[in-house]
XYZ file of C-alpha atoms in Angstrom:
767
model
C 130.899 30.206 124.992
C 127.107 29.847 125.086
C 124.461 29.817 122.366
C 121.152 31.619 122.690
C 117.869 32.338 120.935
C 115.637 35.286 121.789
C 112.401 33.725 120.540
C 111.128 31.140 118.076
C 108.228 31.014 115.550
C 105.017 29.979 117.288
C 102.684 29.269 114.374
C 103.861 25.676 113.847
C 105.470 24.230 110.720
C 102.068 23.780 109.079
C 100.386 26.808 110.698
C 98.775 24.562 113.288
C 98.188 27.476 115.653
C 96.359 29.541 113.023
C 94.000 26.691 112.240
C 93.382 25.861 115.895
C 92.614 29.471 116.861
C 90.229 29.966 113.965
C 88.479 26.698 114.755
C 88.148 27.751 118.393
C 86.690 31.135 117.406
C 84.240 29.325 115.134
C 83.191 26.980 117.954
C 84.523 23.915 116.159
C 86.984 22.877 118.887
C 87.056 23.264 122.660
C 89.432 25.347 124.732
C 91.188 22.176 125.859
C 91.765 21.189 122.238
C 93.184 24.636 121.476
C 95.496 24.396 124.486
C 96.625 20.927 123.380
C 97.709 22.316 120.003
C 99.515 25.180 121.720
C 101.306 22.821 124.105
C 102.403 20.563 121.250
C 103.959 23.514 119.382
C 105.762 24.733 122.505
C 107.180 21.317 123.347
C 108.315 20.798 119.757
C 110.046 24.184 119.699
C 111.855 23.625 122.998
C 112.998 20.153 122.023
C 114.319 21.075 118.587
C 116.302 23.975 120.084
C 117.746 21.659 122.701
C 118.583 19.037 120.072
C 120.243 21.699 117.907
C 122.599 22.607 120.749
C 121.112 25.898 121.971
C 122.065 26.593 125.584
C 119.682 29.439 126.466
C 116.276 28.350 125.163
C 113.423 30.882 125.500
C 110.002 30.269 127.017
C 107.042 32.657 127.195
C 107.900 33.578 123.593
C 104.849 31.569 122.553
C 101.521 33.367 122.207
C 98.006 32.497 121.103
C 97.740 35.955 119.515
C 100.406 38.498 120.540
C 103.171 38.674 123.144
C 102.349 42.268 124.146
C 98.713 41.344 124.721
C 99.919 38.366 126.783
C 101.785 40.749 129.055
C 98.823 43.130 129.276
C 96.673 40.244 130.500
C 99.395 39.016 132.850
C 99.703 42.462 134.440
C 95.953 42.910 134.762
C 95.954 46.059 132.602
C 92.443 45.338 131.309
C 90.480 48.285 129.865
C 87.236 48.851 131.753
C 85.024 48.129 128.739
C 85.914 44.439 129.182
C 84.684 44.401 132.792
C 81.733 42.201 131.916
C 84.076 39.553 130.526
C 86.655 39.336 133.323
C 84.751 36.849 135.480
C 84.792 34.132 132.891
C 87.382 32.381 130.778
C 90.641 34.378 130.610
C 91.235 33.065 127.110
C 87.937 34.474 125.883
C 88.707 37.787 127.600
C 92.102 37.751 125.886
C 90.601 37.164 122.438
C 87.934 39.828 123.056
C 90.689 42.359 123.734
C 92.366 41.352 120.470
C 89.318 40.981 118.238
C 86.369 42.646 119.945
C 83.296 40.808 121.195
C 79.793 40.972 119.801
C 77.864 38.024 121.230
C 75.917 36.926 124.313
C 74.670 40.463 124.789
C 78.154 41.999 124.692
C 79.300 44.590 122.182
C 82.843 45.782 122.857
C 85.481 47.009 120.441
C 88.972 45.547 120.106
C 92.095 47.275 121.367
C 94.254 49.163 118.891
C 96.813 47.325 116.817
C 100.012 48.741 115.340
C 103.329 47.653 113.838
C 106.053 46.143 115.995
C 108.811 48.686 115.316
C 109.825 48.409 111.644
C 108.512 44.886 111.065
C 105.316 43.628 109.460
C 104.276 42.053 112.754
C 101.375 43.817 114.505
C 100.951 44.009 118.288
C 97.978 44.949 120.443
C 98.593 48.381 121.952
C 98.258 48.589 125.769
C 95.824 51.244 126.995
C 96.848 53.341 129.998
C 94.910 55.655 132.294
C 95.918 58.064 135.072
C 94.630 55.774 137.816
C 95.886 52.590 136.131
C 96.482 49.739 138.550
C 98.444 46.550 137.905
C 98.223 43.110 139.487
C 99.135 39.602 138.406
C 96.126 38.162 136.605
C 97.759 35.386 134.599
C 100.538 32.901 135.384
C 101.277 32.201 131.702
C 105.017 32.899 131.951
C 105.385 30.640 135.001
C 103.160 27.914 133.586
C 105.161 27.712 130.365
C 108.449 27.570 132.264
C 107.060 24.640 134.240
C 105.808 22.929 131.075
C 109.322 22.967 129.657
C 110.831 21.923 132.995
C 108.560 18.880 133.068
C 110.170 17.885 129.756
C 113.645 18.229 131.262
C 114.393 21.617 129.689
C 115.280 24.597 131.877
C 114.308 27.580 129.754
C 115.037 31.283 129.851
C 111.656 33.038 130.298
C 111.228 36.125 128.111
C 109.488 39.284 129.310
C 109.156 42.726 127.771
C 110.794 44.962 130.371
C 108.606 47.448 132.304
C 109.731 50.664 130.608
C 109.564 49.203 127.116
C 106.100 47.829 127.909
C 104.892 51.273 128.968
C 106.412 52.885 125.885
C 104.635 50.379 123.648
C 101.293 51.593 125.009
C 99.199 54.722 124.645
C 97.690 57.172 127.137
C 93.911 57.037 126.748
C 93.245 60.241 128.636
C 95.001 63.576 128.747
C 97.149 65.054 131.478
C 99.650 62.328 132.274
C 102.650 60.469 130.877
C 102.484 56.682 130.847
C 106.018 56.513 132.297
C 104.503 57.924 135.489
C 102.885 54.491 135.964
C 106.296 52.878 136.413
C 106.246 52.961 140.232
C 102.974 51.002 140.267
C 104.156 48.593 137.596
C 107.602 47.629 138.931
C 106.392 45.768 142.070
C 104.187 43.553 139.900
C 107.202 42.665 137.737
C 109.221 41.903 140.872
C 106.432 39.589 142.020
C 106.235 37.866 138.614
C 109.997 37.384 138.453
C 109.880 35.995 141.987
C 107.404 33.357 140.866
C 109.716 32.421 138.004
C 112.681 32.155 140.374
C 110.640 30.003 142.736
C 109.768 27.752 139.796
C 113.482 27.256 139.089
C 114.378 29.900 136.488
C 118.132 30.602 136.392
C 118.109 33.055 133.459
C 115.432 35.583 132.479
C 115.480 37.634 129.280
C 114.163 41.181 129.566
C 113.563 42.860 126.217
C 114.448 46.585 126.074
C 114.059 47.447 122.363
C 113.579 51.140 123.157
C 117.167 51.394 124.364
C 118.156 51.200 120.704
C 115.828 54.075 119.781
C 117.156 56.631 122.213
C 115.372 57.254 125.522
C 114.894 60.364 127.616
C 116.312 60.896 131.100
C 113.112 59.871 132.902
C 112.856 56.592 131.004
C 116.543 55.830 131.551
C 116.178 56.490 135.288
C 113.292 54.001 135.397
C 115.285 51.436 133.399
C 118.162 51.705 135.858
C 115.770 51.361 138.775
C 114.265 48.239 137.185
C 117.495 46.300 137.106
C 118.700 47.567 140.472
C 115.443 46.387 142.029
C 115.659 42.962 140.383
C 119.298 42.534 141.407
C 118.447 43.488 144.985
C 115.451 41.146 145.178
C 117.074 38.176 143.398
C 120.876 38.523 143.514
C 121.542 35.046 142.081
C 119.233 35.460 139.073
C 120.938 35.929 135.712
C 119.348 38.646 133.577
C 119.946 38.872 129.837
C 118.981 42.363 128.662
C 118.028 42.171 124.970
C 118.142 45.032 122.475
C 117.481 44.610 118.771
C 116.556 46.188 115.413
C 119.154 48.960 115.829
C 122.432 49.906 117.467
C 122.549 51.291 120.988
C 124.301 54.483 119.866
C 124.490 57.008 122.681
C 122.933 54.462 125.070
C 125.808 51.986 124.664
C 127.623 52.883 127.885
C 124.367 53.171 129.848
C 123.117 49.762 128.708
C 126.482 48.072 129.207
C 126.712 49.208 132.824
C 123.259 48.163 133.958
C 123.360 45.501 136.725
C 122.678 42.507 134.471
C 124.590 39.340 133.621
C 124.467 39.679 129.840
C 123.676 42.287 127.198
C 122.376 41.331 123.756
C 123.115 43.562 120.752
C 121.968 43.319 117.132
C 125.074 43.088 114.953
C 123.099 42.452 111.760
C 121.414 45.843 111.838
C 124.397 47.637 113.321
C 127.701 45.736 113.369
C 129.607 48.956 114.143
C 128.165 49.098 117.649
C 130.443 46.254 118.754
C 133.347 48.718 118.827
C 131.419 51.070 121.111
C 130.118 48.389 123.474
C 133.286 46.320 124.037
C 135.308 49.086 125.734
C 132.543 49.945 128.212
C 131.357 46.457 129.169
C 132.108 45.646 132.843
C 134.165 42.549 133.601
C 131.199 40.700 135.099
C 128.884 41.159 132.088
C 128.714 38.805 129.105
C 127.892 39.927 125.579
C 125.323 38.221 123.368
C 126.289 38.776 119.737
C 123.305 38.898 117.343
C 125.222 37.774 114.256
C 122.624 35.525 112.567
C 119.887 37.545 110.843
C 116.584 36.877 112.600
C 114.561 38.866 110.063
C 115.765 37.697 106.673
C 116.270 34.318 105.070
C 119.741 34.535 103.545
C 122.352 32.068 104.702
C 124.819 33.513 107.191
C 128.254 34.459 105.876
C 130.331 32.571 108.436
C 133.536 34.414 107.619
C 131.976 37.813 108.327
C 130.295 36.644 111.535
C 133.474 34.994 112.778
C 135.323 38.302 112.504
C 132.858 39.876 114.937
C 132.923 36.894 117.285
C 136.735 36.835 117.261
C 136.892 40.531 118.126
C 134.569 40.006 121.109
C 136.375 36.839 122.180
C 139.776 38.541 122.104
C 138.481 41.334 124.322
C 136.220 39.401 126.697
C 137.327 35.783 126.598
C 135.232 32.904 125.271
C 133.323 32.449 128.524
C 131.779 35.935 128.219
C 130.633 35.568 124.602
C 127.172 34.301 123.657
C 126.354 33.558 119.996
C 122.777 34.443 118.988
C 120.415 35.453 116.225
C 119.989 39.215 115.914
C 116.423 39.156 117.284
C 113.570 36.730 117.860
C 113.165 34.217 115.048
C 109.440 35.040 115.115
C 110.073 36.987 111.900
C 111.523 33.994 110.008
C 109.710 31.015 108.436
C 109.944 27.777 110.413
C 111.954 25.211 108.464
C 113.565 25.185 105.017
C 113.402 21.373 104.858
C 109.640 21.706 104.304
C 110.416 23.247 100.892
C 110.442 20.094 98.780
C 108.855 21.396 95.561
C 111.767 22.295 93.288
C 109.444 23.900 90.747
C 108.425 26.473 93.375
C 111.846 26.959 94.966
C 114.736 25.852 92.768
C 117.747 24.111 94.335
C 120.053 26.927 93.200
C 118.094 29.542 95.156
C 117.250 27.228 98.059
C 120.945 26.654 98.802
C 121.291 30.377 99.607
C 118.552 30.334 102.274
C 118.187 29.591 105.974
C 114.883 29.556 107.896
C 114.485 29.520 111.689
C 115.435 25.870 112.106
C 118.548 26.336 109.958
C 119.476 29.509 111.838
C 119.760 27.437 115.013
C 122.382 25.320 113.251
C 124.192 28.457 112.084
C 124.386 29.753 115.650
C 125.798 26.457 116.900
C 128.297 26.055 114.043
C 129.569 29.607 114.554
C 130.159 28.817 118.212
C 132.006 25.629 117.257
C 134.160 27.436 114.723
C 134.956 30.277 117.117
C 135.649 27.905 119.984
C 137.540 25.290 117.940
C 134.990 22.624 118.841
C 134.013 19.598 116.730
C 136.811 20.578 114.359
C 136.164 18.266 111.407
C 132.434 18.948 111.212
C 132.801 22.698 111.758
C 135.612 23.022 109.217
C 133.563 21.222 106.587
C 130.557 23.439 107.366
C 132.745 26.508 106.857
C 134.029 25.196 103.548
C 130.488 24.560 102.275
C 129.360 27.978 103.517
C 132.168 29.794 101.708
C 131.339 27.974 98.457
C 127.624 28.772 98.775
C 128.229 32.470 99.437
C 130.511 32.651 96.395
C 127.974 30.820 94.218
C 125.352 33.443 95.018
C 127.700 36.307 94.159
C 128.464 34.897 90.714
C 125.045 33.486 89.751
C 123.674 34.596 86.370
C 120.153 34.503 87.855
C 120.686 37.716 89.776
C 121.712 40.445 87.325
C 119.747 41.986 84.409
C 121.617 44.684 82.482
C 118.432 46.123 80.920
C 116.877 46.698 84.346
C 120.007 48.418 85.637
C 120.130 50.682 82.569
C 116.482 51.672 82.974
C 117.025 52.623 86.622
C 120.059 54.711 85.667
C 118.020 56.584 83.031
C 115.259 57.812 85.408
C 114.771 61.605 85.422
C 112.920 63.982 87.748
C 110.078 64.154 85.222
C 109.428 60.447 85.764
C 108.578 61.160 89.402
C 106.060 63.974 88.883
C 102.449 64.215 87.677
C 101.762 66.642 84.838
C 99.705 69.130 86.879
C 98.991 70.166 90.452
C 96.391 68.349 92.571
C 93.846 71.167 92.277
C 93.947 70.956 88.489
C 93.746 67.171 88.601
C 90.807 67.214 91.027
C 88.722 69.346 88.690
C 89.416 67.070 85.739
C 88.758 63.937 87.790
C 85.500 65.424 89.105
C 84.228 65.869 85.547
C 85.423 62.401 84.563
C 84.027 60.463 87.552
C 81.027 62.604 88.627
C 81.088 61.341 92.219
C 78.835 62.571 95.067
C 79.961 64.235 98.280
C 81.468 61.670 100.671
C 82.115 59.118 97.896
C 82.147 55.526 99.110
C 84.565 52.774 98.176
C 86.387 49.806 99.703
C 90.101 49.190 99.998
C 90.196 46.396 97.428
C 89.792 42.804 98.480
C 86.509 41.065 99.311
C 86.093 37.870 101.394
C 88.126 34.940 100.175
C 85.803 32.098 101.071
C 86.778 28.460 101.417
C 85.347 27.918 97.950
C 87.578 30.569 96.406
C 90.647 29.183 98.136
C 89.722 25.651 97.096
C 89.415 26.738 93.456
C 92.915 28.181 93.604
C 94.287 25.005 95.163
C 92.535 22.826 92.576
C 93.902 24.962 89.759
C 97.460 24.841 91.120
C 97.173 21.079 91.551
C 95.926 20.652 87.982
C 92.491 19.381 89.078
C 90.676 22.052 87.073
C 91.667 23.800 83.849
C 92.475 27.475 83.354
C 89.140 27.885 81.575
C 87.216 26.308 84.464
C 89.111 28.351 87.030
C 88.512 31.601 85.160
C 84.804 30.818 84.850
C 84.503 30.357 88.608
C 86.382 33.581 89.286
C 84.275 35.499 86.771
C 81.105 34.335 88.497
C 82.447 35.430 91.896
C 83.604 38.757 90.476
C 80.242 39.477 88.862
C 78.377 38.665 92.092
C 80.674 41.069 93.932
C 80.126 43.847 91.399
C 76.348 43.343 91.646
C 76.445 43.489 95.450
C 78.433 46.717 95.375
C 75.959 48.253 92.913
C 73.002 47.191 95.057
C 74.673 48.477 98.231
C 75.191 51.845 96.555
C 78.980 52.056 96.589
C 80.337 54.753 94.288
C 83.760 53.401 93.260
C 83.811 49.626 92.966
C 86.529 46.981 93.075
C 86.656 43.584 91.447
C 87.344 41.758 94.717
C 90.768 40.241 93.944
C 89.550 36.630 93.983
C 92.373 35.570 91.690
C 94.957 36.765 94.228
C 96.516 34.852 97.086
C 98.292 37.712 98.880
C 98.725 41.387 98.038
C 102.495 40.997 97.700
C 102.889 37.369 96.696
C 100.478 37.770 93.778
C 102.601 40.490 92.213
C 105.852 38.759 93.020
C 104.668 35.706 91.101
C 104.321 37.885 88.004
C 107.608 39.779 88.336
C 111.079 38.571 87.438
C 113.669 38.399 90.220
C 111.231 36.814 92.712
C 111.201 33.291 94.161
C 108.554 31.643 96.340
C 108.039 29.045 99.010
C 105.275 26.585 99.825
C 105.580 26.808 103.596
C 107.565 29.981 104.280
C 104.842 31.429 106.518
C 105.420 34.119 109.135
C 102.933 35.651 111.555
C 101.580 39.095 110.720
C 99.028 39.363 113.532
C 96.920 36.873 115.479
C 96.033 34.023 113.154
C 97.003 36.041 110.082
C 100.081 34.566 108.421
C 101.823 35.761 105.271
C 104.246 34.017 102.954
C 106.694 36.717 101.822
C 108.266 36.350 98.382
C 112.039 36.173 98.111
C 113.605 38.938 96.019
C 116.828 37.343 94.838
C 117.623 39.339 91.662
C 116.879 42.362 89.491
C 113.136 43.050 89.141
C 111.091 43.702 85.995
C 107.548 43.081 84.674
C 107.458 40.640 81.744
C 103.734 41.198 81.016
C 100.578 42.860 82.446
C 99.596 41.542 85.868
C 96.105 42.851 86.703
C 94.672 44.308 83.501
C 92.634 41.242 82.498
C 90.552 41.009 85.687
C 90.164 44.754 86.158
C 89.038 45.193 82.555
C 86.579 42.313 82.939
C 85.072 43.825 86.104
C 84.762 47.248 84.460
C 82.882 45.650 81.571
C 80.162 44.575 84.030
C 79.228 48.032 85.321
C 78.928 51.689 84.397
C 80.387 52.697 87.755
C 84.174 53.178 87.977
C 86.142 50.111 89.049
C 89.469 50.711 90.747
C 92.575 49.014 89.471
C 94.255 47.524 92.568
C 98.044 47.402 92.885
C 100.565 47.009 95.673
C 103.139 49.775 95.826
C 106.906 49.392 95.476
C 107.809 50.160 99.094
C 105.268 47.663 100.429
C 106.394 44.944 98.029
C 109.940 45.611 99.225
C 109.065 45.697 102.930
C 106.860 42.626 102.866
C 109.311 40.473 100.953
C 112.535 38.868 102.016
C 114.803 41.319 100.200
C 118.167 40.577 98.642
C 120.984 41.845 100.846
C 123.632 42.152 98.124
C 122.602 45.635 96.909
C 121.091 48.753 98.543
C 117.351 48.509 99.244
C 116.609 51.752 97.409
C 117.864 50.292 94.127
C 115.638 47.233 94.492
C 112.690 49.486 95.379
C 113.221 51.649 92.289
C 113.276 48.545 90.098
C 109.910 47.508 91.546
C 108.564 51.052 91.064
C 109.290 50.898 87.343
C 107.479 47.563 87.087
C 104.407 48.998 88.858
C 104.564 52.094 86.626
C 104.273 49.856 83.583
C 101.163 48.250 85.099
C 99.595 51.617 85.956
C 99.960 52.908 82.412
C 98.572 49.687 80.960
C 95.521 49.932 83.241
C 94.942 53.479 82.061
C 95.181 52.370 78.426
C 92.527 49.729 79.196
C 90.102 52.460 80.292
C 90.555 52.239 84.059
C 89.964 55.714 85.511
C 90.823 55.043 89.187
C 93.975 53.192 90.233
C 94.964 52.418 93.812
C 98.623 51.810 94.670
C 98.671 50.509 98.231
C 101.562 51.590 100.458
C 100.709 50.408 103.983
C 104.400 49.802 104.700
C 105.743 53.331 104.115
C 105.782 54.134 107.822
C 106.967 50.664 108.762
C 110.074 51.110 106.642
C 111.275 54.131 108.616
C 114.659 53.611 110.259
C 114.184 53.450 114.013
C 116.440 56.440 114.609
C 115.015 59.730 113.428
C 118.312 61.048 112.142
C 118.214 58.297 109.492
C 114.687 59.053 108.266
C 115.524 61.636 105.632
C 117.510 59.385 103.353
C 114.909 56.609 103.511
C 111.942 58.903 102.894
C 113.670 60.509 99.914
C 113.956 57.248 98.016
C 110.727 55.678 99.306
C 108.512 58.630 98.326
C 110.346 58.954 95.005
C 109.684 55.268 94.281
C 105.950 55.747 94.856
C 105.892 58.818 92.633
C 107.726 56.968 89.868
C 105.099 54.220 90.039
C 102.179 56.683 89.934
C 103.268 59.503 87.636
C 102.937 58.003 84.177
C 99.209 58.734 83.831
C 97.089 61.659 82.624
C 95.692 64.230 85.050
C 92.138 62.871 84.742
C 93.215 59.453 86.033
C 92.737 59.331 89.797
C 95.507 57.751 91.866
C 94.642 56.376 95.309
C 96.947 54.971 97.958
C 96.181 53.159 101.196
C 98.007 53.019 104.521
C 97.030 51.208 107.699
C 98.128 51.217 111.351
C 100.511 54.134 111.076
C 101.177 57.289 113.046
C 101.499 60.133 110.549
C 102.296 63.228 112.617
C 106.038 63.186 112.132
C 106.037 62.217 108.430
C 102.964 64.103 107.234
C 104.980 66.302 104.865
C 106.355 63.186 103.197
C 102.887 61.622 102.957
C 101.735 64.814 101.227
C 104.782 64.629 98.963
C 103.517 61.288 97.625
C 100.895 63.459 95.865
C 98.258 60.718 95.671
C 94.876 62.142 94.705
C 93.205 60.145 97.511
C 94.758 58.522 100.574
C 92.747 56.027 102.642
C 93.879 55.279 106.185
C 93.005 53.201 109.258
C 91.065 55.342 111.703
C 88.250 53.401 113.357
C 90.104 51.811 116.280
C 91.765 55.113 117.097
C 88.399 56.936 116.850
C 89.756 59.267 114.137
C 92.760 60.360 116.220
C 95.041 59.830 113.230
C 93.207 62.549 111.305
C 94.625 65.234 113.601
C 97.948 65.019 111.776
C 96.265 65.685 108.418
C 94.145 68.515 109.810
C 97.010 70.235 111.625
C 99.146 70.047 108.504
C 96.311 71.284 106.289
C 96.748 68.233 104.062
C 95.823 69.343 100.522
C 94.574 66.154 98.835
C 91.541 63.925 99.497
C 91.373 61.542 102.477
C 89.334 58.427 103.248
C 89.450 57.799 107.018
C 88.392 54.217 107.740
C 85.061 53.905 109.553
C 84.891 50.093 109.750
C 87.482 48.007 111.610
C 87.965 44.984 109.387
C 90.393 43.273 111.757
C 87.499 42.449 114.079
C 84.457 40.262 113.311
C 82.311 42.882 115.043
C 79.855 44.698 112.740
C 79.609 48.422 113.552
C 76.256 50.174 113.336
C 75.408 52.951 110.900
C 75.189 55.296 113.863
C 78.732 54.495 114.968
C 80.018 55.228 111.490
C 78.127 58.517 111.373
C 79.762 59.530 114.658
C 83.206 58.748 113.206
C 82.467 60.672 110.027
C 81.218 63.636 112.036
C 84.511 63.585 113.936
C 86.320 63.578 110.604
C 84.185 66.386 109.240
C 84.944 68.450 112.339
C 88.609 68.634 111.349
C 88.544 68.310 107.553
C 86.369 69.872 104.808
C 83.491 67.706 103.599
C 84.623 67.923 99.965
C 87.935 66.353 100.973
C 86.475 63.239 102.640
C 85.906 59.741 101.284
C 84.109 56.938 103.156
C 85.668 53.484 103.333
C 86.669 50.575 105.606
C 90.037 50.550 107.354
C 91.573 47.920 105.101
C 90.797 45.117 102.660
C 87.990 42.672 103.423
C 89.773 39.476 102.452
C 89.770 37.961 105.946
C 86.123 38.739 106.754
C 82.991 36.674 106.106
C 80.401 37.737 103.548
C 77.555 38.107 106.032
C 79.358 40.612 108.264
C 80.910 42.342 105.234
C 77.572 42.993 103.574
C 75.978 44.286 106.777
C 78.918 46.597 107.488
C 79.157 48.011 103.955
C 75.414 48.631 103.705
C 75.654 50.503 107.014
C 78.684 52.406 105.708
C 76.878 53.560 102.567
C 73.911 54.526 104.725
C 76.185 56.623 106.932
C 77.606 58.441 103.913
C 74.126 59.151 102.526
C 72.947 60.426 105.911
C 75.891 62.770 106.116
C 75.261 64.077 102.582
C 71.758 65.068 103.636
C 73.098 66.850 106.704
C 75.607 68.832 104.681
C 72.996 69.625 102.029
C 70.712 71.050 104.719
C-alpha cells in the first residue's frame, strides 16, 4: 500500500514566496535571489513529505504565480501581444502574462484570470486561436524533477493533462473549438514526458479534473488517445490519472479503463463513487483513495476513512491501494504547529484541526492502520483521533439555541424587498440625485505599509485604541477628500480598519475562530487567511457602522456601507462540516441583515453586500445547481431585504461567467450589480444584455489585478461597448474590484481617468 500527495502549498510557512515575488517586481531583489527563495521552498516541501513517509511525492506543483500559466509558458502558447517580450527573460515574460507590462516602452494587458473550479484559487486563462501552435519553451517540469533528484528524492512530476488544459482555456476568435487543437498539442506533451522519462521519472501524475464534470464524446476520444499515445511511447512509465472536486459519475467506467497505472478519486467530495469504480477497475490498475480532505482544515475521522480503505483493500488487495488527500494541498494552510498563540486559536478548537503538514501524517497513519503497520503507534493514534472527534461533537462551544430558533422562524417576507425594482429606482433617484453613468469604486482603497504597520502596532499593544483610531480617521478623511476632488459620485470610506473582507467580519461574529499563519494562495502573491467557522453564527454588536458613519459625516456625497455577503463569507472560510452548509449560510445572512438595518438607521443610503463567490459555490455538476442556488440566493435576499425602498443595495461579483445563472443573479434583486469586465473586454455583459437584465449594472473598466494604468480613452472604448448592449440609464462606472492591493499613485491616475471617461460619455449621450 502506497501513500501519495497530489500537490503541496507553495507559498512557504511564512509566505516567503509572496514576499520574494513582490520584492522582485519592485526591483528590490534580483532574479537569482527570487529563484533561491523558490528553490528553498521546493526542497523543504520535498524533504518534509519524504520525512513524513509519503511514497509518491509531487514535483512541478510549485509555481511562482500559477500552475496553469506555468504550463502555458512551457507549451509556448504565448499570445502575440507579448511578442516583444519573448526574446528576453522568460520569468519577466511569465509575469507580464500574469500582471500586464507597462514599462520600457511596453504597454500590454494581462491575460484573463478566473476561479479554479469551485475554489477561491484563481488561474490565468490560456488564450487559443485557430492557428495556435505549440512547442516546448520551458523546461520547468524537468528542471524541478532534477532538483529533487539531486537531493535524493525521486518525485512524481505533475502535469495538467492535454484535454483538461484546453478546456481550461478560451477561444479568442470565432469559428473553432479549442479541442480541435488537440492534435497539435499532444506531440508536445509526448516530447515533454519523454524528457521527464529521460531524466529518470518513474511516475507522472496527469490531472484530468474535467472527467469529474462530464465530458462530451469528442473530449473523451481525445482523452483516450492521450493515454494510448503515452503508453505506446513509454510503456514502462507509470501514469497516475488524478480526478478531484467531484465524483466521476457516468465517466467512472471510462476513466477506470484508460491505459494508466493508477486512478485517483476524491472520496471526500463523493464517497459514493467508490462503489461505482471498484467493480470496473481492471486488474492492472491501482486506486488512489482521496480520503483526507485537501480543502478543509478539520481533522480526519480515521474510523470513517478506514471503512473506505478497507472496502477497496478487500476488493483490490493492499498492493493496489494508494492512500491520498482528496486533492492538492494547495488549498490548505501549511502547518498547524505555527499556531502558537492560544488567545487567537484556543487549544480546544486547535485540537480539531489539521493543516497540510498534519494531513501528511493522517495519510501515513491511515495507511499504517489499514495495513497493520507500526501497530502500537497507529493504535494509539486511532485512540486519540476517536476521542478528539467525539470531543468536537459534544463541545458546548458549537451550539447556540437562540440562533437555531431564529433560523427556524424565517418567513418568505424576510427574503423580499417591499417593492419592485422600478419603484425602488424612482425613490432612490430622488434620494441620491446621481448623474447618468454614476461613478463609484468597489470599496477598499490601497492598504499602504503605514496602514498595515498601524494595525500590527495596535494588535501588539504598541499604540492605544485612541491613537489607532486617530490614524485611521486621518487616512479615511484623506481618501474622502481625494474622491471628492476626483469627482466620484458615490464614495467609500476605504476600509483601512479592515484586514481582509472576510476575516474582518469573522472577527466580529460569534462562531468564528482565527489563525496567525493559516495562509492560502488566492492568486499570484495574493494570500488570504480564511476564518474557521466552528459553531453557530450571530452578530453580538454592530461591525461597520462606526467607520461608515464617520466617513459620511465628512461629506455631503453618499458614502456606501461596505459589507461582505453571506455566501462569500461561507465560501471563503473553512466551514464546519458537522451541519449542512445552507444552514450555516442562513445564520450568516441573518447577522449581515442586522448590520444592514443598523447602517440604514445611521443614515447610510447606499449599502453594498459583496458576493463574488456566488458563482464559485456552484456544484461542479449542473444537475446539482438548483438546490445550491435556491439557498444561496435566498441567503443574499435575507441579508438585503430589511431596508426601505429608498435605500440602494449594491452587490459585487468578480471573475465569473454569468450566462448559465443569469436568472439567479437577477433573482438576487440587488439594485446595482458591479462585475469584472475589463480583462474580458466587456464579454461578460452579453449575458446581461441577452437576458434583458432589469436592474442597474456597473461593468468594471479598470483591471485592478494589474499594476498597469489604463488610459481614459481605453475606458471610454469599454464603456461604449457596454452602452452598445445596455441602456445608458442602466450603467454605472467603476473598477473591476477593490483597490486594496494597488498603490496610491496608480490608483489616483486610474480613477481620475475613469471619472473623465464617465463625464465624456455623459456629454456624448447628452448630444
